[in-house]
Amino acid sequence: MSNNNHFVVIMAGGVGSRFWPVSRTNFPKQFIDILGTGKTLIQQTFERFKEICPVDNIFIVTNESYREIVKEQLSDIKNENILGEPVMRNTAPCIAYACHKIAKKNPKASIVVAPSDHLILQEENFKQIIRESIELTAENPFLITLGIVPSRPDTGYGYIQHTNKSIENTFFKVKTFTEKPDLELAKTFLTSGDFLWNAGIFVWNAPTILNAFHKYLPEMNEIFTEGKIFYNTSKETDFIKTAYMRCKNISIDYGVMEKADNVYVRPSDFGWSDLGTWASVYEVKQEKDYVGNVVIDTDKVMMYDSANCIVRTDANKLVILQGLDGYIIVESDDVLMICKKSEEQEIKQIVADVKQNYGEKYL
Amino acid sequence: MSNNNHFVVIMAGGVGSRFWPVSRTNFPKQFIDILGTGKTLIQQTFERFKEICPVDNIFIVTNESYREIVKEQLSDIKNENILGEPVMRNTAPCIAYACHKIAKKNPKASIVVAPSDHLILQEENFKQIIRESIELTAENPFLITLGIVPSRPDTGYGYIQHTNKSIENTFFKVKTFTEKPDLELAKTFLTSGDFLWNAGIFVWNAPTILNAFHKYLPEMNEIFTEGKIFYNTSKETDFIKTAYMRCKNISIDYGVMEKADNVYVRPSDFGWSDLGTWASVYEVKQEKDYVGNVVIDTDKVMMYDSANCIVRTDANKLVILQGLDGYIIVESDDVLMICKKSEEQEIKQIVADVKQNYGEKYL
């Protein structure tokens, strides 16, 4: 099934704080088994793509400081397949770097780009869609993005609106990318039927994406084109250090996808979640007790008159809850946080306050 | 101020579970700094009595298994002043043992008996009342008990009803001892004005208490009378082991005080609490934030939209509370418990369930 012309880029540079205190700056979400499945999110993502292409064709782009964690968690990855970013510059430089590097190896490469920290429940369905997308882009200069069929007017996602122009009623020409909407607008999106959630999963061939960078982000493309002689040599790391400093911080959506006129979206439904918040973990977790409590990573939780809570602590801790409804209870090492699930947007402010009060100590 | 004829018996045998998981079977409440003052309750009690009598006249009666903790916490106590109980037999055997032993040292001893784990805020007032009581009992065959002037219809305490017959309008002849009342009855007690809280603090001279044991608990008195030749010798411990096995489990209130006709109560008001529950700790703790939160033993608690909580965790833990009103949040080693303050009577059942589920591991 896997093919030597197929390449996968897994983006693993995030330092998201929404799962603090379980995720920390030096150990972010993608390296955590946030659902308590026995595998971390990046491990699940990596496994998923092993059937799409050979392991040697899978590249992880991550902050240089996470290189050792990646090696530890993905035991069969080669060091040279880990692309270390010296600084965070959002998704456009990350994708430009990886695609230029892959293009040097194989100028006709088909490339899948995906985040490392999303949940996909229906793996076979997902892989089938990826294969179809690769097949289409192998022979066509399209930028494919996967759009999730929305199940609710979620205000936490960006949306992709498509036209009726399609390829075999499967891939639809994109009309607009939208920012996160407010609730009213999100409801309108759902009613209209031509809006999909932006999952940040892309498929294209090497010439098409490099051409798009050349057209819409010419300065950035110039930088990574200069590197061609260094990719896959001992001088790559030094080159990249300088290159990243010269790049502006911009997303692939904003820098390329929203501007290009050859973007197609594949409406998809494979049990996707970006696992952006504790509440989303609560939602996707199938194992709930009969009053809706979710317990992760420990079997030592005793509940009294408590419902709709999500509990995650160190496995050796005995946790007793009495009289709590709809709370997140998270303990990790030196931090205990109890927060109403409905108020979890506060966590961002909480993390900011922790930084203000205690510096980096708990981040 | 202190006097060689004065003796103090501090009862420290309790294994109460109401402060679980901070108090454990192998480290009960009296050995804990439950209020976060810098001193454990038994240390505070010991300090309080140092002005009443010489340190060598203060005896701690405790379970033999707590001997090392007592030595550690009360550095200037002699090993021979720690009376180790081989088994728990309630307060009557404990007091019989201590008073018989003291009587052998000093047949005319004045003896104060007090629990080790109560709070007394007004120390000078307390000591003054103790001195007056010692003075009265030095020359009179009275059994004195201190009765706390009640400030609310508490259903957690026993009550002492007194008559109008008094000694200088200060010590009143006791009419009855009552069990913990229900709320209606407690309100009636408060209205009547002649009911006081039973604090379990006693003052008497040696002949009077031994005479009372002889009269009301003759079998138990016989057992400890047999020991006279062994007290304060190397054979005391072995004797006590056997003696305790022969004693019935009975309180001094039930066995002696309720039956004797020479009991006087001293109405007292010295900022007393038996610190029986987390809610009582919450009540007596003066330092509350402006929305009524109490934090013990750590300064690393951040509160958001939270009020009327009591938090006690290991000092090195950062605790974040969001959206909690009126909760007890306690963490100690391997246990985290969150419980509504208004439902803290549940803790007894919780501890029973923990024992059922996990055996002694967390107790």
Tab-separated table of N, CA and C in Angstrom, chain B residues 265-361:
chain	number	residue	atom	x	y	z
B	265	VAL	N	-18.867	22.029	87.862
B	265	VAL	CA	-18.425	22.512	86.554
B	265	VAL	C	-18.041	23.981	86.657
B	266	ARG	N	-16.986	24.341	85.935
B	266	ARG	CA	-16.531	25.725	85.904
B	266	ARG	C	-16.913	26.295	84.542
B	267	PRO	N	-17.949	27.154	84.476
B	267	PRO	CA	-18.268	27.780	83.194
B	267	PRO	C	-17.052	28.568	82.685
B	268	SER	N	-16.677	28.315	81.445
B	268	SER	CA	-15.418	28.869	80.932
B	268	SER	C	-15.620	29.408	79.520
B	269	ASP	N	-14.760	30.346	79.204
B	269	ASP	CA	-14.820	30.931	77.870
B	269	ASP	C	-13.407	31.370	77.504
B	270	PHE	N	-12.671	30.445	76.894
B	270	PHE	CA	-11.276	30.781	76.571
B	270	PHE	C	-10.941	30.456	75.115
B	271	GLY	N	-11.937	30.676	74.227
B	271	GLY	CA	-11.675	30.457	72.797
B	271	GLY	C	-11.380	29.009	72.499
B	272	TRP	N	-12.311	28.166	72.922
B	272	TRP	CA	-12.105	26.725	72.806
B	272	TRP	C	-12.747	26.142	71.561
B	273	SER	N	-12.096	25.175	70.952
B	273	SER	CA	-12.726	24.336	69.942
B	273	SER	C	-12.104	22.961	70.037
B	274	ASP	N	-12.909	21.946	69.839
B	274	ASP	CA	-12.326	20.593	69.835
B	274	ASP	C	-11.730	20.274	68.465
B	275	LEU	N	-11.845	21.231	67.507
B	275	LEU	CA	-11.300	21.015	66.152
B	275	LEU	C	-11.701	19.642	65.634
B	276	GLY	N	-12.983	19.402	65.686
B	276	GLY	CA	-13.465	18.071	65.356
B	276	GLY	C	-13.614	17.821	63.872
B	277	THR	N	-13.702	18.873	63.074
B	277	THR	CA	-13.963	18.694	61.644
B	277	THR	C	-13.254	19.807	60.864
B	278	TRP	N	-13.161	19.609	59.547
B	278	TRP	CA	-12.579	20.648	58.696
B	278	TRP	C	-13.375	21.943	58.813
B	279	ALA	N	-14.702	21.820	58.914
B	279	ALA	CA	-15.509	23.032	59.031
B	279	ALA	C	-15.150	23.797	60.305
B	280	SER	N	-14.831	23.074	61.399
B	280	SER	CA	-14.466	23.777	62.629
B	280	SER	C	-13.104	24.451	62.479
B	281	VAL	N	-12.204	23.829	61.747
B	281	VAL	CA	-10.917	24.480	61.451
B	281	VAL	C	-11.179	25.748	60.633
B	282	TYR	N	-12.054	25.605	59.634
B	282	TYR	CA	-12.428	26.763	58.814
B	282	TYR	C	-12.957	27.882	59.701
B	283	GLU	N	-13.827	27.545	60.659
B	283	GLU	CA	-14.450	28.562	61.509
B	283	GLU	C	-13.433	29.289	62.390
B	284	VAL	N	-12.531	28.536	63.014
B	284	VAL	CA	-11.619	29.175	63.973
B	284	VAL	C	-10.470	29.913	63.292
B	285	LYS	N	-10.214	29.581	62.033
B	285	LYS	CA	-9.076	30.195	61.352
B	285	LYS	C	-9.384	31.668	61.084
B	286	GLN	N	-8.585	32.532	61.664
B	286	GLN	CA	-8.843	33.968	61.549
B	286	GLN	C	-8.493	34.506	60.161
B	287	GLU	N	-7.424	33.966	59.577
B	287	GLU	CA	-6.947	34.512	58.319
B	287	GLU	C	-7.776	33.973	57.159
B	288	LYS	N	-8.733	34.775	56.733
B	288	LYS	CA	-9.513	34.417	55.552
B	288	LYS	C	-9.341	35.533	54.527
B	289	ASP	N	-9.412	35.183	53.252
B	289	ASP	CA	-9.378	36.246	52.262
B	289	ASP	C	-10.757	36.925	52.224
B	290	TYR	N	-10.896	37.943	51.395
B	290	TYR	CA	-12.103	38.766	51.491
B	290	TYR	C	-13.365	38.061	50.996
B	291	VAL	N	-13.189	36.907	50.355
B	291	VAL	CA	-14.369	36.110	50.021
B	291	VAL	C	-14.418	34.823	50.842
B	292	GLY	N	-13.692	34.838	51.971
B	292	GLY	CA	-13.872	33.768	52.941
B	292	GLY	C	-13.098	32.494	52.691
B	293	ASN	N	-12.042	32.546	51.881
B	293	ASN	CA	-11.235	31.351	51.681
B	293	ASN	C	-10.153	31.230	52.748
B	294	VAL	N	-9.922	29.998	53.190
B	294	VAL	CA	-8.869	29.699	54.159
B	294	VAL	C	-7.849	28.788	53.486
B	295	VAL	N	-6.587	29.182	53.612
B	295	VAL	CA	-5.517	28.395	53.015
B	295	VAL	C	-4.534	28.022	54.107
B	296	ILE	N	-4.236	26.740	54.228
B	296	ILE	CA	-3.376	26.267	55.300
B	296	ILE	C	-2.126	25.625	54.732
B	297	ASP	N	-0.981	26.038	55.267
B	297	ASP	CA	0.277	25.333	55.032
B	297	ASP	C	0.854	25.510	53.644
B	298	THR	N	0.280	26.381	52.842
B	298	THR	CA	0.892	26.669	51.553
B	298	THR	C	0.556	28.102	51.195
B	299	ASP	N	1.428	28.757	50.455
B	299	ASP	CA	1.087	30.099	49.988
B	299	ASP	C	0.881	30.090	48.482
B	300	LYS	N	0.856	28.890	47.913
B	300	LYS	CA	0.771	28.804	46.458
B	300	LYS	C	-0.615	28.353	46.015
B	301	VAL	N	-1.620	29.148	46.382
B	301	VAL	CA	-2.989	28.861	45.952
B	301	VAL	C	-3.495	30.065	45.182
B	302	MET	N	-4.006	29.828	43.983
B	302	MET	CA	-4.583	30.905	43.186
B	302	MET	C	-6.070	30.613	43.005
B	303	MET	N	-6.891	31.608	43.353
B	303	MET	CA	-8.336	31.390	43.325
B	303	MET	C	-8.979	32.271	42.260
B	304	TYR	N	-9.914	31.689	41.525
B	304	TYR	CA	-10.713	32.411	40.539
B	304	TYR	C	-12.174	32.122	40.834
B	305	ASP	N	-12.945	33.176	41.082
B	305	ASP	CA	-14.378	33.005	41.288
B	305	ASP	C	-14.656	31.905	42.314
B	306	SER	N	-13.869	31.882	43.378
B	306	SER	CA	-14.002	30.851	44.403
B	306	SER	C	-14.111	31.503	45.768
B	307	ALA	N	-14.968	30.951	46.621
B	307	ALA	CA	-15.216	31.550	47.925
B	307	ALA	C	-15.498	30.474	48.958
B	308	ASN	N	-15.234	30.830	50.228
B	308	ASN	CA	-15.631	29.992	51.364
B	308	ASN	C	-15.035	28.593	51.322
B	309	CYS	N	-13.875	28.483	50.701
B	309	CYS	CA	-13.209	27.186	50.627
B	309	CYS	C	-12.133	27.077	51.690
B	310	ILE	N	-11.787	25.858	52.052
B	310	ILE	CA	-10.616	25.613	52.882
B	310	ILE	C	-9.690	24.674	52.112
B	311	VAL	N	-8.452	25.117	51.961
B	311	VAL	CA	-7.479	24.391	51.148
B	311	VAL	C	-6.309	24.005	52.025
B	312	ARG	N	-5.967	22.754	51.999
B	312	ARG	CA	-4.751	22.325	52.683
B	312	ARG	C	-4.044	21.287	51.824
B	313	THR	N	-2.836	21.625	51.383
B	313	THR	CA	-2.070	20.690	50.551
B	313	THR	C	-0.626	20.704	51.007
B	314	ASP	N	0.142	19.826	50.392
B	314	ASP	CA	1.575	19.860	50.631
B	314	ASP	C	2.092	21.231	50.205
B	315	ALA	N	3.037	21.759	50.954
B	315	ALA	CA	3.458	23.145	50.779
B	315	ALA	C	4.046	23.427	49.399
B	316	ASN	N	4.584	22.415	48.745
B	316	ASN	CA	5.251	22.663	47.466
B	316	ASN	C	4.315	22.583	46.262
B	317	LYS	N	3.030	22.418	46.530
B	317	LYS	CA	2.066	22.238	45.441
B	317	LYS	C	1.416	23.568	45.079
B	318	LEU	N	1.377	23.850	43.775
B	318	LEU	CA	0.613	24.996	43.287
B	318	LEU	C	-0.821	24.544	43.056
B	319	VAL	N	-1.763	25.257	43.675
B	319	VAL	CA	-3.171	24.863	43.578
B	319	VAL	C	-3.953	25.987	42.899
B	320	ILE	N	-4.711	25.634	41.870
B	320	ILE	CA	-5.560	26.589	41.163
B	320	ILE	C	-7.004	26.177	41.373
B	321	LEU	N	-7.817	27.077	41.910
B	321	LEU	CA	-9.242	26.802	42.062
B	321	LEU	C	-10.017	27.773	41.190
B	322	GLN	N	-10.957	27.237	40.441
B	322	GLN	CA	-11.823	28.089	39.631
B	322	GLN	C	-13.273	27.650	39.861
B	323	GLY	N	-14.110	28.592	40.256
B	323	GLY	CA	-15.539	28.307	40.340
B	323	GLY	C	-15.956	27.359	41.445
B	324	LEU	N	-15.268	27.410	42.599
B	324	LEU	CA	-15.633	26.547	43.726
B	324	LEU	C	-16.134	27.398	44.889
B	325	ASP	N	-17.278	27.033	45.440
B	325	ASP	CA	-17.811	27.766	46.583
B	325	ASP	C	-18.138	26.785	47.707
B	326	GLY	N	-17.451	26.968	48.837
B	326	GLY	CA	-17.781	26.152	50.004
B	326	GLY	C	-17.247	24.735	49.957
B	327	TYR	N	-16.049	24.554	49.466
B	327	TYR	CA	-15.465	23.217	49.383
B	327	TYR	C	-14.253	23.064	50.313
B	328	ILE	N	-14.046	21.840	50.722
B	328	ILE	CA	-12.815	21.427	51.390
B	328	ILE	C	-11.935	20.798	50.318
B	329	ILE	N	-10.712	21.285	50.155
B	329	ILE	CA	-9.778	20.710	49.200
B	329	ILE	C	-8.547	20.298	49.994
B	330	VAL	N	-8.351	19.019	50.150
B	330	VAL	CA	-7.264	18.512	50.976
B	330	VAL	C	-6.429	17.542	50.183
B	331	GLU	N	-5.144	17.775	50.193
B	331	GLU	CA	-4.262	16.806	49.580
B	331	GLU	C	-3.157	16.456	50.553
B	332	SER	N	-2.880	15.185	50.643
B	332	SER	CA	-1.820	14.745	51.531
B	332	SER	C	-1.205	13.497	50.933
B	333	ASP	N	0.055	13.603	50.589
B	333	ASP	CA	0.764	12.472	49.977
B	333	ASP	C	-0.013	11.912	48.791
B	334	ASP	N	-0.519	10.708	48.967
B	334	ASP	CA	-1.094	9.980	47.841
B	334	ASP	C	-2.614	10.101	47.744
B	335	VAL	N	-3.186	11.066	48.450
B	335	VAL	CA	-4.647	11.220	48.422
B	335	VAL	C	-5.031	12.682	48.178
B	336	LEU	N	-5.986	12.863	47.287
B	336	LEU	CA	-6.605	14.171	47.059
B	336	LEU	C	-8.094	14.020	47.331
B	337	MET	N	-8.628	14.888	48.203
B	337	MET	CA	-10.057	14.830	48.471
B	337	MET	C	-10.675	16.207	48.295
B	338	ILE	N	-11.758	16.255	47.531
B	338	ILE	CA	-12.517	17.490	47.351
B	338	ILE	C	-13.933	17.182	47.814
B	339	CYS	N	-14.418	17.949	48.790
B	339	CYS	CA	-15.699	17.622	49.415
B	339	CYS	C	-16.402	18.915	49.811
B	340	LYS	N	-17.696	18.986	49.553
B	340	LYS	CA	-18.464	20.145	49.986
B	340	LYS	C	-18.367	20.285	51.495
B	341	LYS	N	-18.111	21.494	51.960
B	341	LYS	CA	-17.990	21.720	53.404
B	341	LYS	C	-19.286	21.317	54.108
B	342	SER	N	-20.393	21.595	53.480
B	342	SER	CA	-21.678	21.289	54.101
B	342	SER	C	-21.949	19.786	54.169
B	343	GLU	N	-21.161	19.007	53.462
B	343	GLU	CA	-21.373	17.548	53.441
B	343	GLU	C	-20.229	16.810	54.107
B	344	GLU	N	-19.493	17.497	54.992
B	344	GLU	CA	-18.283	16.858	55.505
B	344	GLU	C	-18.567	15.666	56.406
B	345	GLN	N	-19.823	15.527	56.876
B	345	GLN	CA	-20.142	14.318	57.633
B	345	GLN	C	-19.977	13.066	56.767
B	346	GLU	N	-19.950	13.253	55.435
B	346	GLU	CA	-19.707	12.144	54.504
B	346	GLU	C	-18.305	11.536	54.648
B	347	ILE	N	-17.376	12.335	55.201
B	347	ILE	CA	-15.978	11.882	55.209
B	347	ILE	C	-15.833	10.555	55.952
B	348	LYS	N	-16.637	10.379	57.013
B	348	LYS	CA	-16.594	9.128	57.768
B	348	LYS	C	-16.895	7.938	56.843
B	349	GLN	N	-17.936	8.087	56.041
B	349	GLN	CA	-18.314	7.018	55.109
B	349	GLN	C	-17.250	6.842	54.030
B	350	ILE	N	-16.705	7.968	53.572
B	350	ILE	CA	-15.650	7.908	52.558
B	350	ILE	C	-14.472	7.086	53.069
B	351	VAL	N	-14.055	7.369	54.303
B	351	VAL	CA	-12.920	6.641	54.876
B	351	VAL	C	-13.257	5.153	54.984
B	352	ALA	N	-14.495	4.858	55.369
B	352	ALA	CA	-14.913	3.446	55.446
B	352	ALA	C	-14.843	2.793	54.062
B	353	ASP	N	-15.274	3.531	53.041
B	353	ASP	CA	-15.242	2.991	51.669
B	353	ASP	C	-13.806	2.797	51.182
B	354	VAL	N	-12.944	3.752	51.527
B	354	VAL	CA	-11.538	3.623	51.136
B	354	VAL	C	-10.954	2.354	51.746
B	355	LYS	N	-11.311	2.101	53.003
B	355	LYS	CA	-10.822	0.894	53.674
B	355	LYS	C	-11.351	-0.352	52.964
B	356	GLN	N	-12.623	-0.319	52.624
B	356	GLN	CA	-13.242	-1.451	51.921
B	356	GLN	C	-12.571	-1.702	50.569
B	357	ASN	N	-12.277	-0.615	49.838
B	357	ASN	CA	-11.710	-0.754	48.487
B	357	ASN	C	-10.222	-1.070	48.481
B	358	TYR	N	-9.481	-0.461	49.415
B	358	TYR	CA	-8.027	-0.517	49.322
B	358	TYR	C	-7.348	-1.043	50.594
B	359	GLY	N	-8.140	-1.516	51.558
B	359	GLY	CA	-7.534	-1.992	52.793
B	359	GLY	C	-6.923	-0.838	53.570
B	360	GLU	N	-5.797	-1.107	54.231
B	360	GLU	CA	-5.198	-0.104	55.108
B	360	GLU	C	-4.311	0.889	54.358
B	361	LYS	N	-4.093	0.620	53.063
B	361	LYS	CA	-3.093	1.366	52.290
B	361	LYS	C	-3.171	2.881	52.455
